[in-house]
Each structure stands twice: as C-alpha cells, then as structure tokens.
mmCIF file of C-alpha atoms in Angstrom:
data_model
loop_
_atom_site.group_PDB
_atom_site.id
_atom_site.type_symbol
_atom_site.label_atom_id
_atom_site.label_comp_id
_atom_site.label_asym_id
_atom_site.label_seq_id
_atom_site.Cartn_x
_atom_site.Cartn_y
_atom_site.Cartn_z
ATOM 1 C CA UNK A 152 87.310 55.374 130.102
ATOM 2 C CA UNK A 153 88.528 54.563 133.750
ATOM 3 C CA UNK A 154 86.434 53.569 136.224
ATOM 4 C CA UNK A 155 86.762 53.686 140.210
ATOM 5 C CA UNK A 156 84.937 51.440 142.432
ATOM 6 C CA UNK A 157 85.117 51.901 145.917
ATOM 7 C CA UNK A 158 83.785 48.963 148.303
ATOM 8 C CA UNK A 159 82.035 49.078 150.884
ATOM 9 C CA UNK A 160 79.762 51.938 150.460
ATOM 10 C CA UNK A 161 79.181 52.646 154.241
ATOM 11 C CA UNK A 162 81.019 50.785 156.710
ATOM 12 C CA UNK A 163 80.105 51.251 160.880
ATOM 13 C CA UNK A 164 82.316 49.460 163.220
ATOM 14 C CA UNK A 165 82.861 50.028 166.694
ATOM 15 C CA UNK A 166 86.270 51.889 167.709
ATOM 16 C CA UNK A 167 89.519 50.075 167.911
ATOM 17 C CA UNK A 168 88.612 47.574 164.798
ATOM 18 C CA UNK A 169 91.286 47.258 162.069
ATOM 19 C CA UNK A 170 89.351 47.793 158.770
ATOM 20 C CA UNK A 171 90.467 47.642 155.295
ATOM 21 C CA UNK A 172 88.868 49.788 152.371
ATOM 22 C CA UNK A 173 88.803 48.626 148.759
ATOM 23 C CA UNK A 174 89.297 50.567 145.287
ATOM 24 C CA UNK A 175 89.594 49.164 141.884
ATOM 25 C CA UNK A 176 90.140 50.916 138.926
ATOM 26 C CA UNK A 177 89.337 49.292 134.981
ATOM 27 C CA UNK A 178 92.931 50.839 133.396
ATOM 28 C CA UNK A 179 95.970 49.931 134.806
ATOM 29 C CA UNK A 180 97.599 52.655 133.050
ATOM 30 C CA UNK A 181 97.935 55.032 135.746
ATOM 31 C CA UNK A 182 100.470 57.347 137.251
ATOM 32 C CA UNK A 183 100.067 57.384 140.667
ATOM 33 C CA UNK A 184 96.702 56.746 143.603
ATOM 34 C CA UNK A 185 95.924 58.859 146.312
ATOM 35 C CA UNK A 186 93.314 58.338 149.477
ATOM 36 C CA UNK A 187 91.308 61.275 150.702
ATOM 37 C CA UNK A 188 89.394 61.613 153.369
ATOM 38 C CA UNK A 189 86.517 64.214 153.522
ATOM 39 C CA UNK A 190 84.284 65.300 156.611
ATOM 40 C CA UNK A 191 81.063 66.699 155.711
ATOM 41 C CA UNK A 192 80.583 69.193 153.664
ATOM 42 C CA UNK A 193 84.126 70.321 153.737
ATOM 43 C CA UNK A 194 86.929 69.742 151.471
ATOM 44 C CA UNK A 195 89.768 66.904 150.451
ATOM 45 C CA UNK A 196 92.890 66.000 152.663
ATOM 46 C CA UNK A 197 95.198 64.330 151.183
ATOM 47 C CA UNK A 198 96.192 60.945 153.020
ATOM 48 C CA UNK A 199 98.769 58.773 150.989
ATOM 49 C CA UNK A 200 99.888 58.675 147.817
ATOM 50 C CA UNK A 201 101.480 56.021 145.841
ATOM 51 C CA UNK A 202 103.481 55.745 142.475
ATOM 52 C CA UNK A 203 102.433 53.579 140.092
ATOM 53 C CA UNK A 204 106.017 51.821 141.009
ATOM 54 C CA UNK A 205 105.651 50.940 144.396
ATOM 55 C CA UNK A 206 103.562 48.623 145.624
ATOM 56 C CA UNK A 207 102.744 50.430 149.515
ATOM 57 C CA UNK A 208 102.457 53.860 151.800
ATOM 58 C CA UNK A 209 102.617 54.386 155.115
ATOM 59 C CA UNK A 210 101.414 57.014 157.218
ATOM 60 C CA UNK A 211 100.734 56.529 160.600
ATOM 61 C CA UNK A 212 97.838 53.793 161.464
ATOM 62 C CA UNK A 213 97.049 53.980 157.624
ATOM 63 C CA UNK A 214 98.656 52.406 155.077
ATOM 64 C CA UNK A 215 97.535 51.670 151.727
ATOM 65 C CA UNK A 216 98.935 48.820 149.127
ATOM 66 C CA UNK A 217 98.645 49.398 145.184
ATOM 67 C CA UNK A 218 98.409 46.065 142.338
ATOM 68 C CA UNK A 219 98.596 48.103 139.437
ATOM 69 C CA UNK A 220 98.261 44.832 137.676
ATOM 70 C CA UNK A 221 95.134 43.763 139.053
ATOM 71 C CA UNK A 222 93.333 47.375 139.165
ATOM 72 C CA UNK A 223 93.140 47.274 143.300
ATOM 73 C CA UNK A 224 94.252 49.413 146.022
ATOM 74 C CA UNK A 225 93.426 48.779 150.060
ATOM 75 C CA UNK A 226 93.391 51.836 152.682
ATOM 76 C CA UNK A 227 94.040 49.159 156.499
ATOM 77 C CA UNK A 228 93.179 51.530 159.082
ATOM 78 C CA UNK A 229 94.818 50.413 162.324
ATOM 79 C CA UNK A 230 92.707 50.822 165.990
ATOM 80 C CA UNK A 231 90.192 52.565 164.368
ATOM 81 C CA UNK A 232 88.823 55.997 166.568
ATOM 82 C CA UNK A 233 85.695 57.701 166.597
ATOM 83 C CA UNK A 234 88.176 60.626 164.644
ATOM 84 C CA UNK A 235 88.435 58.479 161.660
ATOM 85 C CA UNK A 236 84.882 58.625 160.380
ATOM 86 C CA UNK A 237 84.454 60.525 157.274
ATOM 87 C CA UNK A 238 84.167 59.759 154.176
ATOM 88 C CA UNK A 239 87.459 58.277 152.063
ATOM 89 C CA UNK A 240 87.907 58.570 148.979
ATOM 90 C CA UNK A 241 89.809 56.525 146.453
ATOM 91 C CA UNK A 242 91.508 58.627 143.267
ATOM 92 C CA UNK A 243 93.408 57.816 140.499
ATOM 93 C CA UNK A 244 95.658 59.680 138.062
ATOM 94 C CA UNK A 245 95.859 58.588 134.131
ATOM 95 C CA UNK A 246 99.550 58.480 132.469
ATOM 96 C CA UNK A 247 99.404 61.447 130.448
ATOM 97 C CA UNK A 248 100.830 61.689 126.836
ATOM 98 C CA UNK A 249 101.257 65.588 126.981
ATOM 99 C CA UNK A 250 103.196 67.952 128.732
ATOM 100 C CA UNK A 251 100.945 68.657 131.553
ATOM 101 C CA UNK A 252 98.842 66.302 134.264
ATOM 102 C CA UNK A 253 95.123 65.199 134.133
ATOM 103 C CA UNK A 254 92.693 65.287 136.247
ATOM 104 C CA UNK A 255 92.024 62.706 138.759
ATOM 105 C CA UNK A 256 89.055 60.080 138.285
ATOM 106 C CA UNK A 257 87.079 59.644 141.637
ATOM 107 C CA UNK A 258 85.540 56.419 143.270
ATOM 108 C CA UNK A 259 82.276 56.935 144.979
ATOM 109 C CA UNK A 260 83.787 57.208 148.858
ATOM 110 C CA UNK A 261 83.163 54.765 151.824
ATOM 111 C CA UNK A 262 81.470 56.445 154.378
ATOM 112 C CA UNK A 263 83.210 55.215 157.438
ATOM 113 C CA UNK A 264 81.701 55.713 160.982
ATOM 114 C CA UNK A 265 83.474 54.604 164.038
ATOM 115 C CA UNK A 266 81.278 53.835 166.587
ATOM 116 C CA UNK A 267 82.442 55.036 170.322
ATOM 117 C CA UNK B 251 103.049 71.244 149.260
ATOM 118 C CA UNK B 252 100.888 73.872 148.629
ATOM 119 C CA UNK B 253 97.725 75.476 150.419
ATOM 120 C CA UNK B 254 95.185 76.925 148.857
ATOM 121 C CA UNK B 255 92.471 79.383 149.498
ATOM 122 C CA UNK B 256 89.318 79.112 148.506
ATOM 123 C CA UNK B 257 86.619 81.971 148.891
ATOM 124 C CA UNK B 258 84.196 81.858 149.412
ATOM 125 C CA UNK B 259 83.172 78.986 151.653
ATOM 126 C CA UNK B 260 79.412 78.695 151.276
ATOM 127 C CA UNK B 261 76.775 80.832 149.165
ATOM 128 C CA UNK B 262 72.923 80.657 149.053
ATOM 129 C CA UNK B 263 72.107 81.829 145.177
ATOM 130 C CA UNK B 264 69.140 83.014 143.616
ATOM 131 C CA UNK B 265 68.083 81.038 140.109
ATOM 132 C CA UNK B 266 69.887 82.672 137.066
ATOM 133 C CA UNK B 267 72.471 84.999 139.039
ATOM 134 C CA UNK B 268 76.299 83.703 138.532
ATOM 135 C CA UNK B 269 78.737 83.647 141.230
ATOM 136 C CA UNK B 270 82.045 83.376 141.002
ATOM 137 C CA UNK B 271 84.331 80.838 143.332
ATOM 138 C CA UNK B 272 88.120 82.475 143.375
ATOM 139 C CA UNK B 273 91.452 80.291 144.136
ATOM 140 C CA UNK B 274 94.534 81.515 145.602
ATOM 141 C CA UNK B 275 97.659 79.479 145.733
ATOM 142 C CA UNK B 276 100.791 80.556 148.127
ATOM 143 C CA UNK B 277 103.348 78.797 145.342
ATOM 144 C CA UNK B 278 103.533 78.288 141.698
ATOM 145 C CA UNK B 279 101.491 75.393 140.733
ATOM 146 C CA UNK B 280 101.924 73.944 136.833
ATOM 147 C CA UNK B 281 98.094 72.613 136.647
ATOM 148 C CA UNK B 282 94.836 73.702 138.311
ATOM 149 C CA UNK B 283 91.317 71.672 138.137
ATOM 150 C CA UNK B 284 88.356 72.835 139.162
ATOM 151 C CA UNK B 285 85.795 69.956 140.416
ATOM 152 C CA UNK B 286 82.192 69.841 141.114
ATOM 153 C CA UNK B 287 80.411 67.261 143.702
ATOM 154 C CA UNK B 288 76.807 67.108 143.655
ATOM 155 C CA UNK B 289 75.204 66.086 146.793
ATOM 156 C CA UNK B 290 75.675 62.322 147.835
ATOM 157 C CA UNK B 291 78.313 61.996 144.667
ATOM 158 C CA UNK B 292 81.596 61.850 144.032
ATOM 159 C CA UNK B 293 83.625 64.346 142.574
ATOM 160 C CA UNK B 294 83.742 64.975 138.639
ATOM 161 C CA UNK B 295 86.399 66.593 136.851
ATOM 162 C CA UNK B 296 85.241 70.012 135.633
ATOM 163 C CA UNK B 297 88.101 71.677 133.448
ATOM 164 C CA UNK B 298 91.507 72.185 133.675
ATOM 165 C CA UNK B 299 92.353 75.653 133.526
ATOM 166 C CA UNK B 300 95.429 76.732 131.601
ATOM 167 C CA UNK B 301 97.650 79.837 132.506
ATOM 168 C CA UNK B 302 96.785 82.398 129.790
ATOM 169 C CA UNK B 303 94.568 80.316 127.241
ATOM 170 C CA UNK B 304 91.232 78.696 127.522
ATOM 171 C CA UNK B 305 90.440 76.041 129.703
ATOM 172 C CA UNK B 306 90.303 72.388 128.685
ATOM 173 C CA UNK B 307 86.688 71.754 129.346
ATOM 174 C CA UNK B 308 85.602 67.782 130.282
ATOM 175 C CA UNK B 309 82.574 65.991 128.350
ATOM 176 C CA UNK B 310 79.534 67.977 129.578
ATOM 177 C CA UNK B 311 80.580 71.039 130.909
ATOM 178 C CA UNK B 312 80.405 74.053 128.579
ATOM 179 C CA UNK B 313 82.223 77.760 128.671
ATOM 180 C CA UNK B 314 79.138 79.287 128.671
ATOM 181 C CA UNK B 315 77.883 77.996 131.682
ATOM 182 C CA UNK B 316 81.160 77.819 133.489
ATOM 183 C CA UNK B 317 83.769 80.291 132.619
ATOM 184 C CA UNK B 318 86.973 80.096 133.936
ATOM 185 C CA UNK B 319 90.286 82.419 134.353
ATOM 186 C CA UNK B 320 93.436 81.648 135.229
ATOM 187 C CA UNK B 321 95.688 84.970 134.477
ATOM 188 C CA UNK B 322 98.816 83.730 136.429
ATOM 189 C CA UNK B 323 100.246 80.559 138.170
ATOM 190 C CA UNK B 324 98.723 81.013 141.617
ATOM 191 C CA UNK B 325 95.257 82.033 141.132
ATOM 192 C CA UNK B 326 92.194 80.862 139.032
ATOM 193 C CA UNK B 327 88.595 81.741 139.108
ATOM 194 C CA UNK B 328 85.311 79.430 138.628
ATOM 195 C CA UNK B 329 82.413 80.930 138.011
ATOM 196 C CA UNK B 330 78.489 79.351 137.721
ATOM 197 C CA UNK B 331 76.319 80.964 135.155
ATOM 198 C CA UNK B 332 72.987 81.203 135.119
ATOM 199 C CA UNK B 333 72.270 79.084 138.220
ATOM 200 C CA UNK B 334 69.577 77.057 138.311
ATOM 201 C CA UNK B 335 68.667 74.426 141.914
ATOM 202 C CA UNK B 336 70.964 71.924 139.991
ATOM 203 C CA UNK B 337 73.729 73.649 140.209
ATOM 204 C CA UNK B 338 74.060 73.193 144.194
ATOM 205 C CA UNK B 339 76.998 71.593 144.374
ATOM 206 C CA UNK B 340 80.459 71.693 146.461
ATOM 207 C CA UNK B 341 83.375 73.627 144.080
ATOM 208 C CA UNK B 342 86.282 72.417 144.381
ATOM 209 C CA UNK B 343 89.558 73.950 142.847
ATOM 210 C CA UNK B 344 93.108 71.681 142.963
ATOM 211 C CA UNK B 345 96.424 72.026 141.855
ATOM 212 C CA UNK B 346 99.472 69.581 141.401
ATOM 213 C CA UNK B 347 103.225 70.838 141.627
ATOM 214 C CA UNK B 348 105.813 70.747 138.922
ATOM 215 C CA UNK B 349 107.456 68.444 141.024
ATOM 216 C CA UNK B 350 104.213 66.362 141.619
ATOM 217 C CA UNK B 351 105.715 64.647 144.028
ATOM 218 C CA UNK B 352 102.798 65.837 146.865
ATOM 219 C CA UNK B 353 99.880 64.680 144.568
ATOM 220 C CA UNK B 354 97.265 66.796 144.415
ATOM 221 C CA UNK B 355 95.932 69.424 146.439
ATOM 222 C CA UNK B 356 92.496 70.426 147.251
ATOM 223 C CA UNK B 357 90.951 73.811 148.469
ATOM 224 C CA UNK B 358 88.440 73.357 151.152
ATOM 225 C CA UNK B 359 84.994 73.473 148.990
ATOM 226 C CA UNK B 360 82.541 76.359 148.097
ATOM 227 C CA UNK B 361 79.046 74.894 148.760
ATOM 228 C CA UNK B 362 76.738 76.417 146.940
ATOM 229 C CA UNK B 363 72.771 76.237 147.068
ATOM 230 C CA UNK B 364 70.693 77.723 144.442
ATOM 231 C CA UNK B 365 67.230 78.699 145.565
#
C-alpha cells in the first residue's frame, strides 16, 4: 500500500527565506506527483505537477524535483511571502492497470507560515 | 483544465439527517473522486464514482452510509447518511481529464459539522 510522508510538519520562517519541503512515497510505481496548497478550511489548488518521466517543474518561485527511484519529491519555495503560508500538500498517483485513473494517495501537509 | 462547483460550501447538520454535497463540472471529465478530510488530517480517498454504474468504494467506506450518483460526465453527487459528530469533515469532489495532462482538480470543500 503506498505511503506519503511529508516533512516538516509545521515549518515558520520569517519572509524572504528560500525553503524546501520534503515528500516521500514507499512505491515507486507511480504515474505522476502533484503539490497542493490549501488555506484553511477551503479547498485544493493545484501547484505543479510532474510525470513520472521528468525529473522537475517550474512555476514561478516554486519548483519541485521528482526521484522516482528513491521515493522523494522537494517543493523550493523562492523569497518566501507572508502569501505563501498555507498548508502544502504532497500527492501521488499509482500506475493503473485498468482503463481508468485512481485516486490520489495524500501526505499529511506542511503547514507553512511566513512570518512578516 | 476544468472548474468545478461545489455546493454547498458549509452545512451545520443535526445527528442522523443526510445531506447531500452536489458537483458540477463545466467540461467532460473521464473520472470523478470524492474525498473526505477530517479535521487536522489529510485527505482520504472516498470512492470513485463511475458514469452510470456503482461507485468503486475504498476500504472502509460503505454505500449505505455514503451513496453516490454520477448520471452523466459533468456532475456527481455525495451524500452523508445518517450523520453522526464524526462525520464533520471537509468533502471534497475531483476530477481528472481524458487528457490528464492538468492532474487533478479539486472543488473548493463542503465543510460539514454534525451537531
């Protein structure tokens, strides 16, 4: 059964730090891995998402690097800003051996906070 | 990709009603999910629901106490059974494309609190 891990839990730093966030996953058998952020009580936006054959995403001051091989994924965040802090979330989605696509398996989130 | 809405946004339940949590796509979408997060967790995979057959239901979730529809490619429907306090949870419903090449898509949350 896969298994995210998301590291560090909670993260405060104050703004304009370059941070990195970690996932690892137990099966490297995986389509693709997407980052989410979510603010409170609210819903997921979608912030990168990589194929299981490249190895990095851009978007912006994010980008986020994939090792299938070794299970691990990094979100850098560039000159962090108060804006940033939510929670991010680390997903990944399984190769599927039927016609249609599964659902994604969920880390446990760092809850950022950029301190002003 | 595509946008979803999600109605409706927040609810404050009475123990043992049902309420049901409705998704609306603006495109075609080949797969639908609905997800639960219970406060302070992650999100778990509920079911997928299937255009015109019964859902695919993950370890621990059960029909009975949440039915799902899904009678065309754009809109689905969650509903809680029998709500009890642990059932205060965000809803979640996402979708994928046929193309997949967006990843997936979330809908921005029903929170729900069962009193």
């Amino acid at each position: 059964k896969q298994e995210v891990t998301q590291i560090p839990a909670a993260l405060s730093v104050p703004e304009g730090e370059n941070l990195v966030l970690n996932c690892s996953f137990t099966d490297s058998a995986i389509y693709n891995l997407q980052w989410f952020r979510q603010d409170p009580g609210k819903g997921l936006t979608s912030l990168l998402l990589i194929q299981s054959s490249q190895r990095e995403q851009t978007s912006g001051r994010l980008n986020a690097s994939l090792d299938k091989s070794s299970g691990r994924s990094t979100l850098y965040i560039a000159a962090s800003q108060p804006g940033d802090s939510a929670t991010y979330l680390c997903a990944v989605r399984p190769k599927y051996s039927g016609g249609g696509a599964d659902g994604l398996t969920f880390g446990k989130g760092t809850h950022l906070i950029i301190q002003p | 990709s595509a946008v979803i809405s999600q109605k409706p946004s927040r609810d404050i339940c009475q123990r043992g009603t049902s309420l049901t949590i409705q998704c609306q796509v603006d495109s075609q979408v080949t797969m639908m999910f609905w997800y639960r997060q219970q406060p302070g967790q992650s999100l778990t995979l509920i079911a997928t629901a299937n255009q015109g057959s019964e859902a695919t239901y993950e370890s621990g979730f059960v029909i009975d106490k949440f039915p799902i529809s899904r009678p065309n490619l754009t809109f689905s429907t969650l509903t809680v059974s029998n709500m009890s306090p642990e059932d205060s949870s965000i809803y979640l419903c996402s979708v994928v494309g046929q193309d997949q090449k967006y990843g997936y898509t979330f809908g921005s949350g029903t929170r729900l609190t069962v009193v």
